[in-house]
PDB file of C-alpha atoms in Angstrom:
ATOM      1  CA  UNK A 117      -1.627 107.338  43.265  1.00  0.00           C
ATOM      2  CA  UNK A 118      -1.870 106.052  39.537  1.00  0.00           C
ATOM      3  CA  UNK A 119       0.205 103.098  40.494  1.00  0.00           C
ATOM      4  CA  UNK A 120      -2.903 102.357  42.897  1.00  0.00           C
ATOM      5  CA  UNK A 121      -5.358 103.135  40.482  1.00  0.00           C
ATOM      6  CA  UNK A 122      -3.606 100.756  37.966  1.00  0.00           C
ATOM      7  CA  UNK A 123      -3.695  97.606  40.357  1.00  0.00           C
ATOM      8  CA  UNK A 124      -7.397  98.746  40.914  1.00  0.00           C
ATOM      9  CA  UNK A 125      -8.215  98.463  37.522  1.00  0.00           C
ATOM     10  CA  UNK A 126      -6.162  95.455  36.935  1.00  0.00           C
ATOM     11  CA  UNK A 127      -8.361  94.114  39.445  1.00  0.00           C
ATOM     12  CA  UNK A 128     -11.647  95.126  38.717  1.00  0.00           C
ATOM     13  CA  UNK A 129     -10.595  93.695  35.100  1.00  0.00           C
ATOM     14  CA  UNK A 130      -9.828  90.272  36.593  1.00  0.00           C
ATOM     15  CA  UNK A 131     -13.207  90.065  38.646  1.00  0.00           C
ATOM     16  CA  UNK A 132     -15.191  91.029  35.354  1.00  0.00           C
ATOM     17  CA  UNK A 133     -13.630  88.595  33.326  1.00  0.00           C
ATOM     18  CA  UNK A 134     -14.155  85.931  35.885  1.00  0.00           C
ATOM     19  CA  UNK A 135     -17.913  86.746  36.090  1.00  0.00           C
ATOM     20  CA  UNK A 136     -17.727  86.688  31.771  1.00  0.00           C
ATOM     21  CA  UNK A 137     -16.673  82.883  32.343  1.00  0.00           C
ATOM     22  CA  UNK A 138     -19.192  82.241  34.639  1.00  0.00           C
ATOM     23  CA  UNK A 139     -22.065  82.987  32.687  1.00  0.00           C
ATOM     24  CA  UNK A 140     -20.982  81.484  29.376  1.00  0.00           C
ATOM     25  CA  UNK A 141     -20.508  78.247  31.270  1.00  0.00           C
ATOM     26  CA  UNK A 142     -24.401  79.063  32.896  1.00  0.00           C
ATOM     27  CA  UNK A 143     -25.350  79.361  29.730  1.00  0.00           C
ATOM     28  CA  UNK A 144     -23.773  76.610  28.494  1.00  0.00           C
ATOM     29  CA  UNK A 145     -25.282  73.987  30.805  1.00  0.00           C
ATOM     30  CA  UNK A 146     -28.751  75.775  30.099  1.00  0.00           C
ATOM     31  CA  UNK A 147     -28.376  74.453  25.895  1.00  0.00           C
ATOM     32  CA  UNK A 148     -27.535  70.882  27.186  1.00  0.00           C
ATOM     33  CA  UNK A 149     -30.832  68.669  26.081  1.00  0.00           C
ATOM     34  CA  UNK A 150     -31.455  65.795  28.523  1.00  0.00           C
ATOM     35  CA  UNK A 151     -30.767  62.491  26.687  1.00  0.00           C
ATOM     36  CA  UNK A 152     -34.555  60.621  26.254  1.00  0.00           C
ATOM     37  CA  UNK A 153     -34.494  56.840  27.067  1.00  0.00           C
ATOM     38  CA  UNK A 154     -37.220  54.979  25.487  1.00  0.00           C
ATOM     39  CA  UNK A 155     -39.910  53.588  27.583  1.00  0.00           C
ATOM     40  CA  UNK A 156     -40.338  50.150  27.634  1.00  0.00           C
ATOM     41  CA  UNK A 157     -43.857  49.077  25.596  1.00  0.00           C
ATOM     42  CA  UNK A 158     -46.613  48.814  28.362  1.00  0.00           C
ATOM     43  CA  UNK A 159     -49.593  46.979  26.798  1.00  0.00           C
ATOM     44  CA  UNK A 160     -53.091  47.860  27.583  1.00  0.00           C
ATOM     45  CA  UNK A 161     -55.442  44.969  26.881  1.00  0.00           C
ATOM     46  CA  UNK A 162     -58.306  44.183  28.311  1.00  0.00           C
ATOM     47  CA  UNK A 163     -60.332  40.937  28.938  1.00  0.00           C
ATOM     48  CA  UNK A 164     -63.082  40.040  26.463  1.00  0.00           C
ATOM     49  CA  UNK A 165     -63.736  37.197  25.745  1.00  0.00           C
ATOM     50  CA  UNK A 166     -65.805  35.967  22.533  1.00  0.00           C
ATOM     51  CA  UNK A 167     -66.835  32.449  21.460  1.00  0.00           C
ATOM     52  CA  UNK A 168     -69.028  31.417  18.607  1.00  0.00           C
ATOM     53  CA  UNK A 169     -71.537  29.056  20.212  1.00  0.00           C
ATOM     54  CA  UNK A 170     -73.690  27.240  17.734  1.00  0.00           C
ATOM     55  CA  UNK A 171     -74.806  30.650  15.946  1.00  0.00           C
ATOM     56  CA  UNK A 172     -77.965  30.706  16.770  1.00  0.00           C
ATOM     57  CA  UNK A 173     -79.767  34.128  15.684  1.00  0.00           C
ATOM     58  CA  UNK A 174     -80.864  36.293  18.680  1.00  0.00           C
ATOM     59  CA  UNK A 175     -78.674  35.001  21.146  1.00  0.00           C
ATOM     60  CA  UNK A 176     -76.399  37.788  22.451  1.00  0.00           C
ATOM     61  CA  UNK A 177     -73.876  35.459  23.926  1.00  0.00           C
ATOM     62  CA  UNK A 178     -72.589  33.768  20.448  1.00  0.00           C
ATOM     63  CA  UNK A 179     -70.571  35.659  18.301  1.00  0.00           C
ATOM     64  CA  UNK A 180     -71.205  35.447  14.665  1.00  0.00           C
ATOM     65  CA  UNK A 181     -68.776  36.132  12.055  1.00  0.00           C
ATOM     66  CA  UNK A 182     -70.223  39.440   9.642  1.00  0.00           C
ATOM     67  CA  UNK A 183     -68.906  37.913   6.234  1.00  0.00           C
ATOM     68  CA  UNK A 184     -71.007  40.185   4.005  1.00  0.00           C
ATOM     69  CA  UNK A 185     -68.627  43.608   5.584  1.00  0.00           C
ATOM     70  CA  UNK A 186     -65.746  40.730   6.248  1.00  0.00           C
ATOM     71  CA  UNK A 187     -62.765  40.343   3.388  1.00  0.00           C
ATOM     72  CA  UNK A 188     -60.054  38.577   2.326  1.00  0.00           C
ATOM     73  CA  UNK A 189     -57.355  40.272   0.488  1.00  0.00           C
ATOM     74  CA  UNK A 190     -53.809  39.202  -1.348  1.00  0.00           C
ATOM     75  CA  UNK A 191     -50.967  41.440  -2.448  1.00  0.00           C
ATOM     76  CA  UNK A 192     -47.730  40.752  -4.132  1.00  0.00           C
ATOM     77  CA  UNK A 193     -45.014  42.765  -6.529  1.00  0.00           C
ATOM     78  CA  UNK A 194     -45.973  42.465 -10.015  1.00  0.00           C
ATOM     79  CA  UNK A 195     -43.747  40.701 -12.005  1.00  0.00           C
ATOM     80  CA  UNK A 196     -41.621  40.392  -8.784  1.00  0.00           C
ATOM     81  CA  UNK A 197     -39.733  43.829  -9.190  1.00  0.00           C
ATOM     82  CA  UNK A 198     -42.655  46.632  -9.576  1.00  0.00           C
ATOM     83  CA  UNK A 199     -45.718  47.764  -7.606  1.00  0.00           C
ATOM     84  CA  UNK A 200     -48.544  45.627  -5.688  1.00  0.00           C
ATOM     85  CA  UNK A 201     -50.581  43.562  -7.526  1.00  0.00           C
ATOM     86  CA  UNK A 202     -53.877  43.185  -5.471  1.00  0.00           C
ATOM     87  CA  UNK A 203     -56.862  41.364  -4.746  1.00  0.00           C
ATOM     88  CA  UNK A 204     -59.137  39.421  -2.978  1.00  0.00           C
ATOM     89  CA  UNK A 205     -61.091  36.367  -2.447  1.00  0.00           C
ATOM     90  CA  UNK A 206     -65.345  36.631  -2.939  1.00  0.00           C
ATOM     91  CA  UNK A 207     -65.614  33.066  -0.930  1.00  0.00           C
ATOM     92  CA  UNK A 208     -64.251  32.479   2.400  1.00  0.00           C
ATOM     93  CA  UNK A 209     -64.817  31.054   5.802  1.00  0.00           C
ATOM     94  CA  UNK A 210     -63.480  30.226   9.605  1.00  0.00           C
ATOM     95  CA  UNK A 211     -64.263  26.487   9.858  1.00  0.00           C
ATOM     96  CA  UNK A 212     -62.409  23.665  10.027  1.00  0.00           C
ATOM     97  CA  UNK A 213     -62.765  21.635   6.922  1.00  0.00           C
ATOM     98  CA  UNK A 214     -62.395  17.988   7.760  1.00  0.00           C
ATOM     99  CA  UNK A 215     -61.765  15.844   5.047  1.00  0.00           C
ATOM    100  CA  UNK A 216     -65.311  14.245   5.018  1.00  0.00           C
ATOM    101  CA  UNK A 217     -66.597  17.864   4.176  1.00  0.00           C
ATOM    102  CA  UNK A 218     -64.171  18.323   1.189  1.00  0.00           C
ATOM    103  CA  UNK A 219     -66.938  18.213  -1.293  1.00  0.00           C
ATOM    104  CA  UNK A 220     -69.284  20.360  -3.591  1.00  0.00           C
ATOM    105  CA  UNK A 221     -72.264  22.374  -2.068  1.00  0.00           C
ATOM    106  CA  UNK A 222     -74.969  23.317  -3.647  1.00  0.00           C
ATOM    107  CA  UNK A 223     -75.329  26.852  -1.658  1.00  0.00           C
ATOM    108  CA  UNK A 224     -74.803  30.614  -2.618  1.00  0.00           C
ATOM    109  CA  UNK A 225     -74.588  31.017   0.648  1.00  0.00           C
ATOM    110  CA  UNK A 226     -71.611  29.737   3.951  1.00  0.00           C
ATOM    111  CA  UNK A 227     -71.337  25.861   3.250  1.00  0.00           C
ATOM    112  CA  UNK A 228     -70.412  25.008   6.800  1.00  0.00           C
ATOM    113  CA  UNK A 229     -71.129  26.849   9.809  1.00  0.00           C
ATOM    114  CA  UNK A 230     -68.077  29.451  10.850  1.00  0.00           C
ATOM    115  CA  UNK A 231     -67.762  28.219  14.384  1.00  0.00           C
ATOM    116  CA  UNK A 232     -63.847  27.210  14.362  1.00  0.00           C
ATOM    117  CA  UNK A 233     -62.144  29.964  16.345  1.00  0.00           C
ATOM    118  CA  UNK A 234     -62.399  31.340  19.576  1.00  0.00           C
ATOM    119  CA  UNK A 235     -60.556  34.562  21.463  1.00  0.00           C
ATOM    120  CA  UNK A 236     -59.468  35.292  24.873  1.00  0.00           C
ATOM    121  CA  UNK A 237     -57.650  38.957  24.783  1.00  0.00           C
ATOM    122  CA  UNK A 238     -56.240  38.351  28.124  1.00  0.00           C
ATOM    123  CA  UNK A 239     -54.978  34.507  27.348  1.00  0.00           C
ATOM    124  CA  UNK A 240     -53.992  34.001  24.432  1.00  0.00           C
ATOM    125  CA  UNK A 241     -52.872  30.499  24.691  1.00  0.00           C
ATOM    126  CA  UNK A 242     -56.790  29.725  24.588  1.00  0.00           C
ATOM    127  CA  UNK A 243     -57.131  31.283  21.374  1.00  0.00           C
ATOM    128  CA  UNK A 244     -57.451  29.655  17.923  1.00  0.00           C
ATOM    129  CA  UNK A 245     -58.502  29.913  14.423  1.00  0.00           C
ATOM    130  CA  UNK A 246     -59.133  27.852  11.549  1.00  0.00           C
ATOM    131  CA  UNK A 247     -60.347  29.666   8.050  1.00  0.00           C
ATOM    132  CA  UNK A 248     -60.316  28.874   4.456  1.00  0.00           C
ATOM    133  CA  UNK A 249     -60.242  30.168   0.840  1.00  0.00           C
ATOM    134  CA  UNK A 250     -62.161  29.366  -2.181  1.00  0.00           C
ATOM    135  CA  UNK A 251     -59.216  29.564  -4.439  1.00  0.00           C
ATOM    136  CA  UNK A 252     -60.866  29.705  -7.831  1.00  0.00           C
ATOM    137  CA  UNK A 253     -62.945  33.138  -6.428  1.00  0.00           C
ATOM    138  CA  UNK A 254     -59.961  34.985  -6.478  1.00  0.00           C
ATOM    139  CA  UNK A 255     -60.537  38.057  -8.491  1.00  0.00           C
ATOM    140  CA  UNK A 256     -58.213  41.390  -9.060  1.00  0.00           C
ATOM    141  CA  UNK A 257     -61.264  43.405 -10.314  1.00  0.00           C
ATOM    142  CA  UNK A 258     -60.210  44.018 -13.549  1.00  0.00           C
ATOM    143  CA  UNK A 259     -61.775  42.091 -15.811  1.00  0.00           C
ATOM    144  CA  UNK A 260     -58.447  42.000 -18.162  1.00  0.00           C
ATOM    145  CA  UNK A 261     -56.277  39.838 -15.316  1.00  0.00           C
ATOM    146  CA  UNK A 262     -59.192  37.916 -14.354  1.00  0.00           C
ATOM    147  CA  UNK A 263     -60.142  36.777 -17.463  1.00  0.00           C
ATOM    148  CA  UNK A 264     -56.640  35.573 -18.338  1.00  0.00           C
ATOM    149  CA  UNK A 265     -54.717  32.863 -17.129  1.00  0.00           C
ATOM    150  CA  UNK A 266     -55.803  32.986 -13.004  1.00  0.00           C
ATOM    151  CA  UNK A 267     -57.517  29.667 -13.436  1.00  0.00           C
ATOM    152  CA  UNK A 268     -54.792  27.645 -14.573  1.00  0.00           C
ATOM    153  CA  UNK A 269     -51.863  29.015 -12.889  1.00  0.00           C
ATOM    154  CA  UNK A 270     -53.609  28.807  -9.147  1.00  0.00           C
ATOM    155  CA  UNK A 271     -53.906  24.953 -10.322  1.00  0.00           C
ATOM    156  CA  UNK A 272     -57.799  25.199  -9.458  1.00  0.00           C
ATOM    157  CA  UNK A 273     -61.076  24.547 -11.249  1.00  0.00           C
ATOM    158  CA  UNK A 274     -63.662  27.299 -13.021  1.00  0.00           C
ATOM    159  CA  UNK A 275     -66.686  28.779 -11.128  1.00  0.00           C
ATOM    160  CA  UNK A 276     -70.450  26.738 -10.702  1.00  0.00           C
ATOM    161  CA  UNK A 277     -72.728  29.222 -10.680  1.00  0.00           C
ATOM    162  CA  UNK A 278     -74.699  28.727  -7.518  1.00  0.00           C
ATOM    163  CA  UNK A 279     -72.531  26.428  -6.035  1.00  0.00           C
ATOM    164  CA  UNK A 280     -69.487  26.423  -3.438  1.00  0.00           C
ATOM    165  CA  UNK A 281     -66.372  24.401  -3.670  1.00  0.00           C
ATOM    166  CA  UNK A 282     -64.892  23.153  -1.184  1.00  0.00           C
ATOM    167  CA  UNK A 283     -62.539  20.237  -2.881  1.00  0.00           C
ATOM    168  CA  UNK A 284     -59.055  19.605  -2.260  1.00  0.00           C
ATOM    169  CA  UNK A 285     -58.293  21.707  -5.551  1.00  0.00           C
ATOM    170  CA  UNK A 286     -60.020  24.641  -4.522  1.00  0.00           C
ATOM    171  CA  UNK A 287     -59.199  24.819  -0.867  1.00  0.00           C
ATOM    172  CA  UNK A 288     -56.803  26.614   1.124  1.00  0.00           C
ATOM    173  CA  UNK A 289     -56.869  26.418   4.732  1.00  0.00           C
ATOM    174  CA  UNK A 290     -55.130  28.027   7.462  1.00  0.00           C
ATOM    175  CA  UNK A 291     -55.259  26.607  11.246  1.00  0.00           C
ATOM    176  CA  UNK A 292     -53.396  28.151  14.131  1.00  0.00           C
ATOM    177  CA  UNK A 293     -50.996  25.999  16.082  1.00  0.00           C
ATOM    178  CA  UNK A 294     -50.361  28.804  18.909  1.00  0.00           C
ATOM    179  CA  UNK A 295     -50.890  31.905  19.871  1.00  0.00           C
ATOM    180  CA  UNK A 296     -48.701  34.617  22.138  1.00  0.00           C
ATOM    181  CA  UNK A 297     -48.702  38.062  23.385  1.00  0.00           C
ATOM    182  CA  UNK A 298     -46.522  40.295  20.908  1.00  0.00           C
ATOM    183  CA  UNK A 299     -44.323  41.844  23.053  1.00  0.00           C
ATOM    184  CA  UNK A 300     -44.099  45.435  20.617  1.00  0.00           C
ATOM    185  CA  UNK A 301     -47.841  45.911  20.344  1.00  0.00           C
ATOM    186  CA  UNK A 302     -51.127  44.779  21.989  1.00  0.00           C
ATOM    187  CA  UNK A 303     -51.500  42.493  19.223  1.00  0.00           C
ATOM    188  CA  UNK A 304     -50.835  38.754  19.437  1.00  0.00           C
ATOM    189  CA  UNK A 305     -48.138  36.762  17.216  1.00  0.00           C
ATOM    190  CA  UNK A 306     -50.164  33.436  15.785  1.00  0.00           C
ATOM    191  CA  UNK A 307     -48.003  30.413  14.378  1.00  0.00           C
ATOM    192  CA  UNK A 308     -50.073  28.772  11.406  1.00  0.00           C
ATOM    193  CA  UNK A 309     -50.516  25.688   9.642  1.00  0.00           C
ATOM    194  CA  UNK A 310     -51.377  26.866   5.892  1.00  0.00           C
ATOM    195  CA  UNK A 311     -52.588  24.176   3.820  1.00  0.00           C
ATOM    196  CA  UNK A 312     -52.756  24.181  -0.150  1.00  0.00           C
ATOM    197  CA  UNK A 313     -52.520  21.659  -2.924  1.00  0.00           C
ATOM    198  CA  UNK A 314     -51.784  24.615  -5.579  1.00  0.00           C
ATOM    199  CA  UNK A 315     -50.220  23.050  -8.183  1.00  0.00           C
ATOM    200  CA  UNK A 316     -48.642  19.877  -6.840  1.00  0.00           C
ATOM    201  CA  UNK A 317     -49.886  16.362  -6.479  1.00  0.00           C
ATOM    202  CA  UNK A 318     -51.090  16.534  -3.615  1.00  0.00           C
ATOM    203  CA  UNK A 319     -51.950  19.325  -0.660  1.00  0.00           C
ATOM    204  CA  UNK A 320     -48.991  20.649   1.114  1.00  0.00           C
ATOM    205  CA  UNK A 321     -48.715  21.936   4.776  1.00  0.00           C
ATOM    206  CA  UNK A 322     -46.540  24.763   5.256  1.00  0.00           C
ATOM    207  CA  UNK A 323     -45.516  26.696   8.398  1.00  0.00           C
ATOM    208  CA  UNK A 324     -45.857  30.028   8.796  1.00  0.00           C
ATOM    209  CA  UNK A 325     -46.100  33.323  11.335  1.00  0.00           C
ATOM    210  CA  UNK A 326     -48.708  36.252  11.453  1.00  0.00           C
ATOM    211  CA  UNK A 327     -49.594  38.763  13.334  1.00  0.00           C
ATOM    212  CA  UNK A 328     -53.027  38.940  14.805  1.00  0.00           C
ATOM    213  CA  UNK A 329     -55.015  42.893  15.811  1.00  0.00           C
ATOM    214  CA  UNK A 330     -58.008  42.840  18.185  1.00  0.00           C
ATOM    215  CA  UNK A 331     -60.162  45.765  17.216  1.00  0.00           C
ATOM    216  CA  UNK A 332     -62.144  45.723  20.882  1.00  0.00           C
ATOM    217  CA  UNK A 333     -66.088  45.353  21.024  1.00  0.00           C
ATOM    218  CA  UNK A 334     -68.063  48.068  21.213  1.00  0.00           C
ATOM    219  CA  UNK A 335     -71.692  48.785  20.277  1.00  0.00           C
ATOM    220  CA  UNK A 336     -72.436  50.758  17.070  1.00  0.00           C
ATOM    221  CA  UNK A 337     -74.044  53.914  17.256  1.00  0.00           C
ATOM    222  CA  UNK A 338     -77.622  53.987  17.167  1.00  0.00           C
ATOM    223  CA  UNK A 339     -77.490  49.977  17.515  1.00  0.00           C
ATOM    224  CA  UNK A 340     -78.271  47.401  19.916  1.00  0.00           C
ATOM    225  CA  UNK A 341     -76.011  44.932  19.409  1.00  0.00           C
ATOM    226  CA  UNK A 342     -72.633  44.795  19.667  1.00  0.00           C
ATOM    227  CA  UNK A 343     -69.810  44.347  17.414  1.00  0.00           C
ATOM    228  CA  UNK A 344     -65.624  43.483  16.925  1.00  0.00           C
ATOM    229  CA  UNK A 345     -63.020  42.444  14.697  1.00  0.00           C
ATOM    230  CA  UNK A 346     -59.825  40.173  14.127  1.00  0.00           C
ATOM    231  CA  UNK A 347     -57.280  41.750  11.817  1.00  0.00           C
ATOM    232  CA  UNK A 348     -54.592  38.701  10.761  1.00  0.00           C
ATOM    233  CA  UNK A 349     -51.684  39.330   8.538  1.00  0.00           C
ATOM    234  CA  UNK A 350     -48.731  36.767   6.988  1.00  0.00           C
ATOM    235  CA  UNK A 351     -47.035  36.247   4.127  1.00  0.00           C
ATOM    236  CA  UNK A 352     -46.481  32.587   2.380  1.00  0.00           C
ATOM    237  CA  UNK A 353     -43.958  31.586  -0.728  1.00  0.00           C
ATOM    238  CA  UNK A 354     -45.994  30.538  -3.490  1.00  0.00           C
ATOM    239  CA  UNK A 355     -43.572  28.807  -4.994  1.00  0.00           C
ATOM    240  CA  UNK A 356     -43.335  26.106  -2.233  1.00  0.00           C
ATOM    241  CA  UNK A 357     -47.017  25.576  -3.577  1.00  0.00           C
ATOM    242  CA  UNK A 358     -45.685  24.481  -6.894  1.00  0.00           C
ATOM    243  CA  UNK A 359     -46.883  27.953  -8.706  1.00  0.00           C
ATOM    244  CA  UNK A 360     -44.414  29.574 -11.064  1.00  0.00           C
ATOM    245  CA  UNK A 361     -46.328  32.398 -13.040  1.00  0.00           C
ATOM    246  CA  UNK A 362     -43.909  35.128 -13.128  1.00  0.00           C
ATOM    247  CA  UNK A 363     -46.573  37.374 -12.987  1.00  0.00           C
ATOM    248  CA  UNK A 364     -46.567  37.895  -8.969  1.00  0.00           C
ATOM    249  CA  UNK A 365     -43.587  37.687  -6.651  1.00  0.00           C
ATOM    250  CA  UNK A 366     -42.685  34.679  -4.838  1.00  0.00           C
ATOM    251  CA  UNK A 367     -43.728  36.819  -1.356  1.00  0.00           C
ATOM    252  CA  UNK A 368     -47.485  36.741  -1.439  1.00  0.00           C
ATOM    253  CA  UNK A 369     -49.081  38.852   1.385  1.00  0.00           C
ATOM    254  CA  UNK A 370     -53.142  38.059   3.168  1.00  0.00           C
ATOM    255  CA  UNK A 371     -54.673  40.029   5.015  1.00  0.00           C
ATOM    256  CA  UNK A 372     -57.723  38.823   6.448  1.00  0.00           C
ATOM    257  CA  UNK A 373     -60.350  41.489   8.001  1.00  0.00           C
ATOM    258  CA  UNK A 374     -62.995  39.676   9.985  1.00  0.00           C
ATOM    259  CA  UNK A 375     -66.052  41.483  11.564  1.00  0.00           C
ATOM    260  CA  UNK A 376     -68.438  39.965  14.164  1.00  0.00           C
ATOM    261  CA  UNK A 377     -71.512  40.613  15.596  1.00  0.00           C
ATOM    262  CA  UNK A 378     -73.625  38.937  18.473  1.00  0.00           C
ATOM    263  CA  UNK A 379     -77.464  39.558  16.917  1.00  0.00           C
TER     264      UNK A 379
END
């Protein structure tokens, strides 16, 4: 009878240490986190489409560029090593200056009409723009750098009150040669033509990428019009331009915010 009882036991012992292993392992498969695999990027654009026309006022069809709540801005490391220097430009535009229009204008206000660009969120290969810079209008807003030596070291000209300059000294211009769908983002990758005499003989075409943001229309609260914007970024090497202040790193970084409306 206890030799029974013993293989009974012995059994019993088995089957309980069999169910032990069971339900670790149960528990174990339970902890294991399913591996994530990344989505590929699915863009979501839509189809506007936005043209300048010949700006006239009232016409809801032409698109004019906002440039009073439009900007301009610049950033590079100071002294090449340290934080951002930053700053803007007060005098800007989006047209294409030909050389013919390479001149003085006696204006406070837009010396040529900004009419050379055009967007088509769905085709990009339509798209184009074409801005400019008043170079000697770059300020920091602090009166102790822009008082100093920004004149001379951009290679440019002082300030006329009351009047815009639009010489080959003062002008920096930027036209797109193409335009494509960023694959990583909604945005669009733009291939640029950026054109600057800076301090060299003569001006100087240089090559460069950005990287272009639709901000989609929409109408303002409480408005009735309607409104969007054009975010491009890129970065150029000032020293190809001939400028050598060690002020500013070589890497100089514009971002250019533009706003448009269609009153």
């Amino acid at each position: 009878m206890k030799l029974l009882n013993s293989k009974v036991l012995l059994i019993l012992l088995v089957l309980f240490s069999g169910l032990g292993y069971v339900i670790s392992c149960t528990r174990d498969n339970e902890s294991i986190v399913p591996i994530e695999i990344t989505q590929p990027f699915v863009p979501t654009r839509g189809s506007h489409v936005h043209l300048p026309g010949t700006q006239t006022v009232g016409d809801t069809t032409q698109w004019k560029l906002d440039k009073v709540h439009s900007s301009v801005l610049w950033s590079g490391a100071y002294i090449g090593t340290a934080g951002l220097l930053t700053g803007r430009f007060n005098q800007f535009g989006m047209h294409d200056v030909l050389p013919g229009e390479m001149q003085y204008y006696a204006t406070g206000g837009q010396p040529l009409p900004d009419s050379s660009w055009a967007f088509y969120e769905s085709d990009p290969s339509k798209t184009y723009i074409n801005g400019y810079v008043q170079i000697n209008t770059s300020n920091t807003g602090e009166p102790g750098r822009d008082a100093g030596c920004n004149i001379p070291n951009m290679g440019t000209v002082p300030i006329v009150p009351d009047t815009q300059n639009l010489t080959d000294t003062n002008l920096a211009q930027i036209k797109s040669t193409k335009v494509e769908f960023d694959p990583e983002s909604n945005g669009y990758i733009v291939h640029l033509n950026l054109t600057w005499r800076g301090k060299l003989t003569a001006t100087h075409t240089e090559e460069v990428l950005g990287k272009l943001t639709y901000i989609p229309q929409a109408i303002p609260s409480g408005k009735n019009y309607s409104v969007f914007g054009l975010q491009l970024t890129f970065q150029f090497d000032k020293s190809v331009f001939g400028i050598t202040s060690t002020s500013i790193g070589d890497n100089i970084t514009l971002e250019c915010n533009m706003n448009f409306n269609n009153k």
